[in-house]
Amino acid sequence: MTPRPAPASGYPDVLVVGAGVVGAACALAAARAGLRVTVVDRGPVAGGTTSGGEGNLLVSDKPPGPELELALLSLRAWRDVAEHLSGGSGLPAGGFELEPKGGLVVAESPRALPALSALAARQRGAGVEAVEVPADRLHDHERHLAPGLAGGMFYPQDSQVQPMLAAARMLAGARALGATLRTGVEVTGMLRDGARVVGVRTPDGDLPAGAVVNAAGTWGGAVADLAGVRVPVLPRRGVILVTAPVPVLVRHKVYAAEYVADVASDNADLESSAVVEGTPAGTILVGASRERVGFDPAMPVHVVRRLAAQAVRLFPVLADVPLLRTYRGFRPYCPDHLPVVGADPRAPGLLHACGHEGAGIGLAAGTGLVLAQVLTGVAPDLDLTPFRPERFEEVAA
Amino acid sequence: MTDEPIGAEPVAAHHFSFDGRPVAFADGHSVGAALWADGVRSWRSTRHAGKPRGIFCGIGVCFDCLVVVDGRADERACVVPARPGLDVRTQEGSGRADLAL
């Protein structure tokens, strides 16, 4: 793409609110499209939603639909981002541990197999690779899996990144293209020209810009409020366990088939099904619980215990491995479990890229790509209608 | 008031085994404290570079002072109470080479 000529003003073309993985992806994509970008965050890089995540780039847990389409687009976009950043830095895998390791969904009981096969068949129709793994071949994929599992499905496209590194590398890549990053700067209001959003207010002064992107993750609703528009993003608490470093015991992302039901669920109570994966650092990560408890920062011991027990049920070898630490994050979810991506017709000049729930790392690169396309007036690679910010008003009406 | 410095001379009345030799310790010592008092400064090698590791934070947080105790890898020497007869061994890397795929 050819860079657009610099406007007469000194203002950036786009101001991104949020230096998490989604904001970083938007900033890099916009900068690569030739736009002049400023990123602001009230905290540090990857200080909110991003640092509480696990780094999943999953297609396996998504039924056909708009989110799966965004996930597939995002997988391609992540590879492109990694290639771009590796070219600039010389570091492999973009410098953020992009690893196309594949996901293995296992069924603990034969009763779960028909649903698993049916989902895979529908996913294949949408472009997902899914390979059935009979019970007696599960251990070819994962030697340390528990005995007696009913079977599984292997998804070669499932991948992983280190989320904080990914955000930092993408922001560095954007800065290499002229973008400005300002951390510790909180957005306290919007600059308006009539209905139009023409920048943000901060305690450091007004920052005018051609357009404003709301990439504030779990706090996206609060940023939308500043523009007088409603975007209902709510927190869902998720806990992750980190084991001591071990030799490579787990090669793929491995989870029980029940996880898919949890992701789609509307249940407010605790839901958990272990997603187990190794990392390049040697630690094993165990997610993923979901609880609607607002922004309660407590570390619930009963959730830690339950996730650990579920992980050990999949991988008995982990019974003997200590936990180094636990952490939790607040997944930004919308009532319909779809993210909010695109221009807001209620406040021209404002675009949203938030509300990705537990899939924000995976969906970030694709979100950045389509948002940069909207910003540059190019037809986006994906129909953004399902993600339109004003859809919640229509439901209410 | 006295000019005497505050100090203690705990009586090292017990022993555990460290890599096959006896190490003396007093009541209330952790494994790490006993090793340190014995002059041992490292009891683990890092997983990749094989560099020596011992006490770093000393309060159970950093997981640097890992050691093999009675066959269990990844025990934090700084918080495991020393007990007579423990079999304490240097931890090479993750201490779990047998599990590697």
Short mmCIF file of C-alpha atoms in Angstrom, two decimals:
data_model
loop_
_atom_site.label_atom_id
_atom_site.label_comp_id
_atom_site.label_asym_id
_atom_site.label_seq_id
_atom_site.Cartn_x
_atom_site.Cartn_y
_atom_site.Cartn_z
CA MET A 1 0.00 0.00 0.00
CA THR A 2 1.21 3.50 -0.73
CA PRO A 3 1.34 5.87 2.23
CA ARG A 4 -1.17 8.66 2.08
CA PRO A 5 0.31 12.13 1.85
CA ALA A 6 0.73 13.75 5.24
CA PRO A 7 -2.15 16.07 6.07
CA ALA A 8 -1.46 19.74 6.47
CA SER A 9 -2.04 19.54 10.23
CA GLY A 10 0.31 17.93 12.70
CA TYR A 11 -2.49 15.70 13.95
CA PRO A 12 -2.40 11.95 13.59
CA ASP A 13 -4.89 10.33 11.22
CA VAL A 14 -5.92 7.94 13.95
CA LEU A 15 -5.68 7.90 17.72
CA VAL A 16 -5.92 4.44 19.28
CA VAL A 17 -7.16 4.24 22.88
CA GLY A 18 -5.57 1.16 24.42
CA ALA A 19 -2.06 -0.31 24.18
CA GLY A 20 -3.17 -3.90 24.57
CA VAL A 21 -2.92 -6.51 21.88
CA VAL A 22 -5.97 -5.23 19.97
CA GLY A 23 -4.86 -1.59 20.07
CA ALA A 24 -1.37 -2.63 19.05
CA ALA A 25 -2.72 -4.66 16.13
CA CYS A 26 -4.85 -1.71 15.02
CA ALA A 27 -1.88 0.65 15.32
CA LEU A 28 0.43 -1.58 13.31
CA ALA A 29 -2.13 -2.27 10.60
CA ALA A 30 -3.00 1.42 10.31
CA ALA A 31 0.67 2.42 10.20
CA ARG A 32 1.35 -0.21 7.53
CA ALA A 33 -1.55 1.24 5.56
CA GLY A 34 0.24 4.59 5.58
CA LEU A 35 -1.73 6.30 8.33
CA ARG A 36 -0.17 8.45 11.02
CA VAL A 37 -0.97 6.82 14.35
CA THR A 38 -0.88 7.77 18.02
CA VAL A 39 -1.59 5.18 20.72
CA VAL A 40 -2.52 6.23 24.26
CA ASP A 41 -3.10 4.07 27.34
CA ARG A 42 -3.77 5.09 30.92
CA GLY A 43 -1.42 2.31 32.04
CA PRO A 44 1.58 0.57 30.49
CA VAL A 45 1.69 -1.56 27.34
CA ALA A 46 -0.42 -4.70 27.75
CA GLY A 47 -1.32 -3.66 31.28
CA GLY A 48 -4.99 -4.64 31.29
CA THR A 49 -6.91 -7.34 29.51
CA THR A 50 -3.93 -8.56 27.46
CA SER A 51 -1.69 -9.44 30.39
CA GLY A 52 -4.45 -11.53 31.96
CA GLY A 53 -4.79 -13.78 28.91
CA GLU A 54 -3.29 -16.99 27.71
CA GLY A 55 -2.36 -16.39 24.07
CA ASN A 56 -4.86 -18.64 22.34
CA LEU A 57 -5.37 -18.42 18.58
CA LEU A 58 -8.19 -20.96 18.42
CA VAL A 59 -10.48 -21.96 15.60
CA SER A 60 -11.37 -25.30 17.21
CA ASP A 61 -13.71 -23.84 19.84
CA LYS A 62 -15.78 -21.78 17.41
CA PRO A 63 -18.83 -23.00 15.51
CA PRO A 64 -19.35 -21.62 11.98
CA GLY A 65 -20.38 -17.99 12.08
CA PRO A 66 -18.96 -14.48 12.13
CA GLU A 67 -16.54 -15.10 15.00
CA LEU A 68 -15.02 -18.13 13.27
CA GLU A 69 -14.67 -16.13 10.06
CA LEU A 70 -12.86 -13.40 11.96
CA ALA A 71 -10.68 -16.05 13.66
CA LEU A 72 -9.68 -17.59 10.32
CA LEU A 73 -8.93 -14.17 8.86
CA SER A 74 -6.99 -13.36 12.01
CA LEU A 75 -4.83 -16.49 11.76
CA ARG A 76 -3.70 -15.34 8.33
CA ALA A 77 -3.23 -11.82 9.64
CA TRP A 78 -1.11 -13.07 12.57
CA ARG A 79 1.19 -14.93 10.16
CA ASP A 80 1.50 -11.77 8.09
CA VAL A 81 2.26 -9.67 11.18
CA ALA A 82 4.90 -12.18 12.30
CA GLU A 83 6.51 -12.13 8.85
CA HIS A 84 6.52 -8.33 8.81
CA LEU A 85 8.01 -8.04 12.29
CA SER A 86 10.55 -10.81 11.77
CA GLY A 87 11.71 -8.93 8.68
CA GLY A 88 12.21 -5.82 10.77
CA SER A 89 13.73 -7.41 13.85
CA GLY A 90 15.42 -10.56 12.58
CA LEU A 91 13.66 -12.41 15.39
CA PRO A 92 11.87 -15.69 14.58
CA ALA A 93 8.07 -16.00 14.87
CA GLY A 94 7.68 -12.22 14.92
CA GLY A 95 9.57 -12.08 18.20
CA PHE A 96 6.38 -13.03 20.03
CA GLU A 97 6.47 -16.84 19.99
CA LEU A 98 3.86 -17.41 17.28
CA GLU A 99 3.57 -21.18 17.26
CA PRO A 100 1.19 -23.09 14.98
CA LYS A 101 1.15 -26.01 17.39
CA GLY A 102 -2.33 -27.36 16.75
CA GLY A 103 -5.13 -28.06 19.18
CA LEU A 104 -6.35 -31.44 20.41
CA VAL A 105 -9.88 -31.63 21.76
CA VAL A 106 -10.46 -34.79 23.73
CA ALA A 107 -13.69 -36.45 24.73
CA GLU A 108 -13.64 -38.03 28.15
CA SER A 109 -16.78 -40.02 27.50
CA PRO A 110 -18.09 -41.64 24.28
CA ARG A 111 -21.25 -39.60 24.80
CA ALA A 112 -19.30 -36.44 23.83
CA LEU A 113 -18.08 -37.91 20.52
CA PRO A 114 -21.13 -37.38 18.28
CA ALA A 115 -21.29 -33.68 19.16
CA LEU A 116 -17.55 -33.32 18.59
CA SER A 117 -17.78 -34.99 15.17
CA ALA A 118 -20.84 -32.97 14.19
CA LEU A 119 -19.17 -29.69 15.14
CA ALA A 120 -16.02 -30.65 13.20
CA ALA A 121 -18.09 -31.45 10.12
CA ARG A 122 -19.72 -28.03 10.22
CA GLN A 123 -16.37 -26.33 10.88
CA ARG A 124 -14.80 -28.11 7.87
CA GLY A 125 -17.46 -26.54 5.70
CA ALA A 126 -16.27 -23.15 6.96
CA GLY A 127 -12.60 -23.78 6.14
CA VAL A 128 -11.35 -25.33 9.37
CA GLU A 129 -9.04 -28.33 9.24
CA ALA A 130 -10.21 -31.01 11.68
CA VAL A 131 -8.80 -34.53 11.85
CA GLU A 132 -10.60 -37.22 13.82
CA VAL A 133 -8.34 -39.02 16.31
CA PRO A 134 -9.57 -42.42 17.48
CA ALA A 135 -9.01 -43.36 21.11
CA ASP A 136 -6.09 -45.66 20.32
CA ARG A 137 -4.22 -42.89 18.45
CA LEU A 138 -4.57 -40.10 21.02
CA HIS A 139 -1.21 -40.95 22.53
CA ASP A 140 0.52 -40.48 19.17
CA HIS A 141 -0.39 -36.82 19.59
CA GLU A 142 0.13 -36.50 23.34
CA ARG A 143 2.12 -39.21 25.06
CA HIS A 144 1.21 -38.14 28.57
CA LEU A 145 -2.57 -38.03 28.09
CA ALA A 146 -4.60 -40.00 30.59
CA PRO A 147 -5.63 -43.51 29.61
CA GLY A 148 -9.24 -44.34 28.87
CA LEU A 149 -10.25 -41.24 26.90
CA ALA A 150 -12.95 -41.82 24.29
CA GLY A 151 -11.32 -40.07 21.34
CA GLY A 152 -10.65 -36.63 20.01
CA MET A 153 -10.31 -34.13 17.19
CA PHE A 154 -7.04 -32.55 16.06
CA TYR A 155 -7.11 -28.97 14.75
CA PRO A 156 -3.76 -28.18 13.07
CA GLN A 157 -4.57 -24.47 12.65
CA ASP A 158 -4.86 -23.73 16.38
CA SER A 159 -1.90 -21.59 17.38
CA GLN A 160 -0.36 -19.70 20.24
CA VAL A 161 1.42 -16.41 20.90
CA GLN A 162 2.89 -14.72 23.96
CA PRO A 163 0.33 -11.90 24.31
CA MET A 164 2.45 -9.25 26.04
CA LEU A 165 5.33 -9.79 23.63
CA ALA A 166 2.89 -9.64 20.72
CA ALA A 167 1.49 -6.29 21.89
CA ALA A 168 4.96 -4.86 22.53
CA ARG A 169 6.40 -6.07 19.20
CA MET A 170 3.45 -4.75 17.21
CA LEU A 171 3.72 -1.35 18.90
CA ALA A 172 7.45 -1.31 18.20
CA GLY A 173 6.65 -2.16 14.59
CA ALA A 174 4.13 0.68 14.43
CA ARG A 175 6.65 3.10 15.91
CA ALA A 176 9.21 2.03 13.32
CA LEU A 177 6.65 3.29 10.79
CA GLY A 178 6.30 6.62 12.55
CA ALA A 179 3.59 5.91 15.14
CA THR A 180 3.69 7.57 18.56
CA LEU A 181 3.04 5.69 21.81
CA ARG A 182 2.00 7.53 24.97
CA THR A 183 1.55 5.42 28.08
CA GLY A 184 0.25 6.75 31.40
CA VAL A 185 -2.18 9.03 29.58
CA GLU A 186 -5.83 8.52 30.45
CA VAL A 187 -8.58 9.53 28.05
CA THR A 188 -11.12 11.57 30.00
CA GLY A 189 -13.32 12.87 27.21
CA MET A 190 -13.87 13.19 23.49
CA LEU A 191 -13.25 16.25 21.34
CA ARG A 192 -16.30 16.96 19.21
CA ASP A 193 -17.00 18.95 16.09
CA GLY A 194 -20.77 18.77 16.12
CA ALA A 195 -21.59 15.07 16.31
CA ARG A 196 -18.18 14.14 14.99
CA VAL A 197 -15.42 12.77 17.25
CA VAL A 198 -12.22 14.63 16.39
CA GLY A 199 -9.85 13.52 19.13
CA VAL A 200 -9.66 12.92 22.87
CA ARG A 201 -9.22 14.91 26.05
CA THR A 202 -6.52 13.88 28.52
CA PRO A 203 -5.03 15.46 31.65
CA ASP A 204 -1.95 16.06 29.45
CA GLY A 205 -4.03 18.15 27.07
CA ASP A 206 -6.27 17.64 24.08
CA LEU A 207 -5.15 15.24 21.38
CA PRO A 208 -6.92 15.99 18.10
CA ALA A 209 -6.97 13.22 15.51
CA GLY A 210 -8.68 12.30 12.27
CA ALA A 211 -10.37 9.32 13.93
CA VAL A 212 -10.46 7.64 17.34
CA VAL A 213 -10.31 3.86 17.83
CA ASN A 214 -11.71 2.45 21.06
CA ALA A 215 -9.47 -0.54 21.84
CA ALA A 216 -9.92 -0.37 25.60
CA GLY A 217 -10.72 -4.04 26.08
CA THR A 218 -12.82 -4.69 29.15
CA TRP A 219 -13.11 -0.93 29.67
CA GLY A 220 -14.36 -0.35 26.10
CA GLY A 221 -17.84 0.44 27.40
CA ALA A 222 -16.47 3.26 29.55
CA VAL A 223 -14.59 4.80 26.61
CA ALA A 224 -17.75 4.56 24.48
CA ASP A 225 -19.63 6.35 27.29
CA LEU A 226 -17.26 9.31 26.88
CA ALA A 227 -18.60 9.65 23.34
CA GLY A 228 -22.19 9.28 24.55
CA VAL A 229 -22.74 5.90 22.88
CA ARG A 230 -23.55 2.61 24.55
CA VAL A 231 -21.33 -0.42 23.93
CA PRO A 232 -22.18 -3.04 26.55
CA VAL A 233 -18.83 -4.64 27.37
CA LEU A 234 -18.78 -6.52 30.66
CA PRO A 235 -16.06 -8.41 32.55
CA ARG A 236 -15.93 -12.18 32.93
CA ARG A 237 -13.19 -13.32 35.31
CA GLY A 238 -10.81 -16.01 34.10
CA VAL A 239 -8.07 -17.73 36.07
CA ILE A 240 -4.87 -19.23 34.66
CA LEU A 241 -2.39 -21.49 36.44
CA VAL A 242 1.34 -21.55 35.67
CA THR A 243 3.37 -24.65 36.53
CA ALA A 244 7.08 -24.95 37.20
CA PRO A 245 9.10 -25.34 33.98
CA VAL A 246 9.20 -28.93 32.79
CA PRO A 247 10.51 -30.73 29.73
CA VAL A 248 8.08 -30.72 26.79
CA LEU A 249 5.24 -32.80 28.24
CA VAL A 250 2.38 -31.23 26.29
CA ARG A 251 2.90 -30.47 22.61
CA HIS A 252 -0.45 -29.03 21.59
CA LYS A 253 -3.28 -27.04 23.10
CA VAL A 254 -5.27 -29.78 24.75
CA TYR A 255 -8.70 -29.39 26.19
CA ALA A 256 -11.80 -31.35 27.01
CA ALA A 257 -14.74 -31.20 24.63
CA GLU A 258 -16.84 -29.58 27.36
CA TYR A 259 -14.85 -26.33 26.93
CA VAL A 260 -16.75 -25.41 23.76
CA ALA A 261 -20.03 -25.48 25.67
CA ASP A 262 -18.56 -23.23 28.37
CA VAL A 263 -17.36 -20.61 25.88
CA ALA A 264 -20.82 -20.24 24.38
CA SER A 265 -22.64 -20.41 27.68
CA ASP A 266 -24.71 -17.67 29.25
CA ASN A 267 -24.43 -19.16 32.71
CA ALA A 268 -23.32 -16.59 35.29
CA ASP A 269 -21.90 -19.23 37.60
CA LEU A 270 -18.42 -20.60 37.53
CA GLU A 271 -17.59 -22.65 34.49
CA SER A 272 -14.26 -24.28 33.94
CA SER A 273 -12.70 -26.85 31.70
CA ALA A 274 -8.97 -27.12 31.54
CA VAL A 275 -7.09 -25.93 28.47
CA VAL A 276 -3.56 -27.26 28.90
CA GLU A 277 -0.56 -26.13 26.90
CA GLY A 278 3.20 -25.88 27.14
CA THR A 279 5.12 -22.67 26.48
CA PRO A 280 8.59 -21.99 25.06
CA ALA A 281 9.65 -21.00 28.60
CA GLY A 282 8.92 -24.54 29.82
CA THR A 283 6.00 -23.65 32.05
CA ILE A 284 2.61 -25.22 31.39
CA LEU A 285 -0.42 -22.95 31.35
CA VAL A 286 -3.78 -24.19 32.52
CA GLY A 287 -6.88 -22.12 31.74
CA ALA A 288 -9.73 -21.43 31.60
CA SER A 289 -12.46 -20.55 33.99
CA ARG A 290 -15.25 -18.08 33.41
CA GLU A 291 -17.14 -16.31 36.16
CA ARG A 292 -19.34 -13.25 36.12
CA VAL A 293 -18.32 -11.49 39.29
CA GLY A 294 -17.76 -7.96 37.98
CA PHE A 295 -14.24 -6.63 38.52
CA ASP A 296 -13.72 -8.63 41.71
CA PRO A 297 -9.93 -8.99 41.79
CA ALA A 298 -9.89 -11.92 44.24
CA MET A 299 -8.01 -15.07 43.33
CA PRO A 300 -10.61 -17.74 44.03
CA VAL A 301 -8.90 -20.78 45.52
CA HIS A 302 -11.78 -23.12 44.65
CA VAL A 303 -11.33 -22.22 40.97
CA VAL A 304 -7.58 -22.85 41.14
CA ARG A 305 -8.25 -26.21 42.75
CA ARG A 306 -10.85 -27.16 40.17
CA LEU A 307 -8.70 -26.19 37.17
CA ALA A 308 -5.73 -28.06 38.61
CA ALA A 309 -7.85 -31.16 39.13
CA GLN A 310 -9.18 -30.97 35.57
CA ALA A 311 -5.67 -30.58 34.16
CA VAL A 312 -4.45 -33.56 36.16
CA ARG A 313 -7.39 -35.61 34.90
CA LEU A 314 -6.21 -34.96 31.32
CA PHE A 315 -2.49 -35.25 32.15
CA PRO A 316 -1.91 -37.35 35.30
CA VAL A 317 1.82 -36.55 35.09
CA LEU A 318 1.02 -32.98 36.21
CA ALA A 319 -0.09 -34.20 39.64
CA ASP A 320 3.55 -34.04 40.69
CA VAL A 321 4.37 -30.63 39.15
CA PRO A 322 4.05 -27.58 41.42
CA LEU A 323 2.37 -24.32 40.45
CA LEU A 324 4.68 -21.32 40.22
CA ARG A 325 1.85 -18.85 40.29
CA THR A 326 -1.68 -18.06 39.23
CA TYR A 327 -3.10 -15.00 37.51
CA ARG A 328 -6.48 -13.80 36.42
CA GLY A 329 -7.91 -11.44 33.88
CA PHE A 330 -11.26 -9.92 32.96
CA ARG A 331 -12.48 -11.11 29.56
CA PRO A 332 -14.48 -8.37 27.86
CA TYR A 333 -17.76 -9.89 26.73
CA CYS A 334 -20.86 -8.55 25.03
CA PRO A 335 -24.35 -10.03 25.54
CA ASP A 336 -24.20 -11.80 22.15
CA HIS A 337 -20.59 -12.99 22.66
CA LEU A 338 -19.40 -11.18 19.53
CA PRO A 339 -16.82 -8.37 19.53
CA VAL A 340 -17.56 -4.80 18.56
CA VAL A 341 -15.56 -3.93 15.46
CA GLY A 342 -16.07 -1.05 13.06
CA ALA A 343 -17.20 2.54 12.69
CA ASP A 344 -19.92 3.85 15.01
CA PRO A 345 -22.62 5.65 13.00
CA ARG A 346 -23.89 7.26 16.21
CA ALA A 347 -20.59 9.11 16.66
CA PRO A 348 -18.85 9.64 13.29
CA GLY A 349 -15.08 9.53 13.66
CA LEU A 350 -15.27 6.93 16.43
CA LEU A 351 -14.48 3.29 15.68
CA HIS A 352 -14.53 0.36 18.07
CA ALA A 353 -12.30 -2.67 18.41
CA CYS A 354 -13.21 -4.21 21.74
CA GLY A 355 -15.37 -6.81 23.47
CA HIS A 356 -13.52 -9.88 22.15
CA GLU A 357 -14.20 -11.89 25.31
CA GLY A 358 -11.70 -14.73 25.82
CA ALA A 359 -10.62 -14.71 22.17
CA GLY A 360 -9.10 -11.23 21.98
CA ILE A 361 -5.54 -12.36 21.46
CA GLY A 362 -6.55 -14.67 18.64
CA LEU A 363 -8.85 -12.12 17.00
CA ALA A 364 -6.51 -9.13 17.41
CA ALA A 365 -4.53 -9.26 14.17
CA GLY A 366 -7.64 -9.72 12.04
CA THR A 367 -9.42 -6.95 13.92
CA GLY A 368 -6.50 -4.61 13.25
CA LEU A 369 -6.48 -5.54 9.59
CA VAL A 370 -10.18 -4.87 8.95
CA LEU A 371 -10.17 -1.72 11.05
CA ALA A 372 -7.26 -0.31 9.03
CA GLN A 373 -9.25 -1.13 5.90
CA VAL A 374 -12.24 0.80 7.22
CA LEU A 375 -9.97 3.71 8.18
CA THR A 376 -8.46 3.87 4.69
CA GLY A 377 -11.76 3.47 2.89
CA VAL A 378 -10.94 0.00 1.55
CA ALA A 379 -13.69 -2.64 1.55
CA PRO A 380 -12.89 -4.85 4.56
CA ASP A 381 -11.89 -8.50 3.97
CA LEU A 382 -14.82 -9.51 6.17
CA ASP A 383 -18.45 -8.42 6.45
CA LEU A 384 -18.49 -6.38 9.67
CA THR A 385 -22.28 -6.21 9.96
CA PRO A 386 -22.44 -8.81 12.78
CA PHE A 387 -19.92 -6.75 14.77
CA ARG A 388 -21.55 -3.33 14.27
CA PRO A 389 -21.45 -1.21 17.43
CA GLU A 390 -25.07 -0.06 17.30
CA ARG A 391 -26.57 -3.56 17.20
CA PHE A 392 -27.47 -3.55 20.89
CA GLU A 393 -29.80 -0.58 20.46
CA GLU A 394 -31.68 -2.53 17.80
CA VAL A 395 -32.14 -5.45 20.16
CA ALA A 396 -33.43 -3.16 22.87
CA ALA A 397 -35.80 -1.35 20.51
CA MET B 1 21.61 -1.92 77.45
CA THR B 2 24.73 -3.73 76.53
CA ASP B 3 27.32 -3.38 73.82
CA GLU B 4 27.02 -7.07 73.04
CA PRO B 5 25.97 -7.64 69.41
CA ILE B 6 22.71 -9.46 68.95
CA GLY B 7 23.41 -12.95 67.72
CA ALA B 8 22.59 -16.58 68.00
CA GLU B 9 24.65 -19.70 67.86
CA PRO B 10 22.08 -22.39 67.07
CA VAL B 11 23.23 -25.88 67.94
CA ALA B 12 23.40 -27.96 64.80
CA ALA B 13 22.27 -31.17 66.40
CA HIS B 14 20.74 -33.01 63.39
CA HIS B 15 21.79 -34.10 59.93
CA PHE B 16 20.29 -34.66 56.51
CA SER B 17 22.00 -35.97 53.43
CA PHE B 18 23.05 -33.65 50.62
CA ASP B 19 24.30 -35.43 47.50
CA GLY B 20 25.28 -38.30 49.74
CA ARG B 21 27.15 -36.45 52.48
CA PRO B 22 25.80 -35.32 55.87
CA VAL B 23 24.85 -31.68 56.42
CA ALA B 24 24.23 -30.49 59.99
CA PHE B 25 21.27 -28.29 60.90
CA ALA B 26 19.61 -26.80 63.96
CA ASP B 27 15.96 -26.94 64.93
CA GLY B 28 13.92 -24.57 62.80
CA HIS B 29 16.32 -24.40 59.86
CA SER B 30 15.08 -24.71 56.32
CA VAL B 31 16.97 -26.96 53.94
CA GLY B 32 18.31 -23.84 52.23
CA ALA B 33 19.47 -22.26 55.49
CA ALA B 34 21.28 -25.46 56.48
CA LEU B 35 23.00 -25.71 53.09
CA TRP B 36 23.97 -22.04 53.26
CA ALA B 37 25.36 -22.45 56.81
CA ASP B 38 27.34 -25.42 55.55
CA GLY B 39 28.95 -23.23 52.90
CA VAL B 40 26.97 -24.59 49.95
CA ARG B 41 25.92 -21.74 47.67
CA SER B 42 24.36 -23.55 44.72
CA TRP B 43 22.25 -26.70 44.45
CA ARG B 44 20.59 -26.41 41.08
CA SER B 45 21.77 -25.99 37.49
CA THR B 46 19.65 -24.03 35.01
CA ARG B 47 17.80 -25.93 32.29
CA HIS B 48 19.55 -24.53 29.24
CA ALA B 49 22.91 -23.02 30.18
CA GLY B 50 23.59 -25.27 33.20
CA LYS B 51 24.40 -22.24 35.38
CA PRO B 52 24.50 -22.59 39.19
CA ARG B 53 21.52 -21.46 41.30
CA GLY B 54 20.89 -21.24 45.04
CA ILE B 55 19.10 -18.83 47.37
CA PHE B 56 17.80 -15.71 45.65
CA CYS B 57 14.69 -14.30 47.36
CA GLY B 58 14.85 -16.63 50.35
CA ILE B 59 11.13 -16.28 51.05
CA GLY B 60 9.49 -18.83 48.75
CA VAL B 61 8.55 -16.51 45.91
CA CYS B 62 11.15 -16.76 43.17
CA PHE B 63 11.49 -20.53 42.70
CA ASP B 64 15.22 -20.15 42.09
CA CYS B 65 16.46 -22.36 44.96
CA LEU B 66 14.79 -25.54 43.69
CA VAL B 67 16.21 -28.81 44.88
CA VAL B 68 15.30 -32.50 44.84
CA VAL B 69 14.03 -33.66 48.24
CA ASP B 70 13.35 -37.35 48.82
CA GLY B 71 13.02 -37.81 45.08
CA ARG B 72 10.66 -34.87 44.54
CA ALA B 73 11.95 -32.22 42.12
CA ASP B 74 11.12 -28.49 42.35
CA GLU B 75 11.10 -28.25 46.14
CA ARG B 76 11.95 -24.74 47.35
CA ALA B 77 14.95 -25.18 49.64
CA CYS B 78 14.19 -21.89 51.41
CA VAL B 79 10.80 -23.06 52.69
CA VAL B 80 11.21 -26.83 53.12
CA PRO B 81 11.92 -27.48 56.82
CA ALA B 82 15.07 -29.49 57.37
CA ARG B 83 14.36 -32.86 58.94
CA PRO B 84 16.73 -35.58 60.06
CA GLY B 85 17.29 -38.18 57.38
CA LEU B 86 16.07 -36.14 54.38
CA ASP B 87 17.69 -37.13 51.10
CA VAL B 88 18.47 -33.77 49.43
CA ARG B 89 20.03 -33.75 45.98
CA THR B 90 21.23 -31.17 43.47
CA GLN B 91 18.56 -30.54 40.82
CA GLU B 92 19.84 -30.73 37.26
CA GLY B 93 17.67 -28.56 35.03
CA SER B 94 13.96 -29.28 35.51
CA GLY B 95 14.82 -32.38 37.51
CA ARG B 96 12.42 -34.29 35.28
CA ALA B 97 14.55 -35.40 32.35
CA ASP B 98 12.87 -38.81 32.56
CA LEU B 99 9.59 -37.26 31.42
CA ALA B 100 10.89 -35.66 28.21
CA LEU B 101 9.04 -36.77 25.08
#
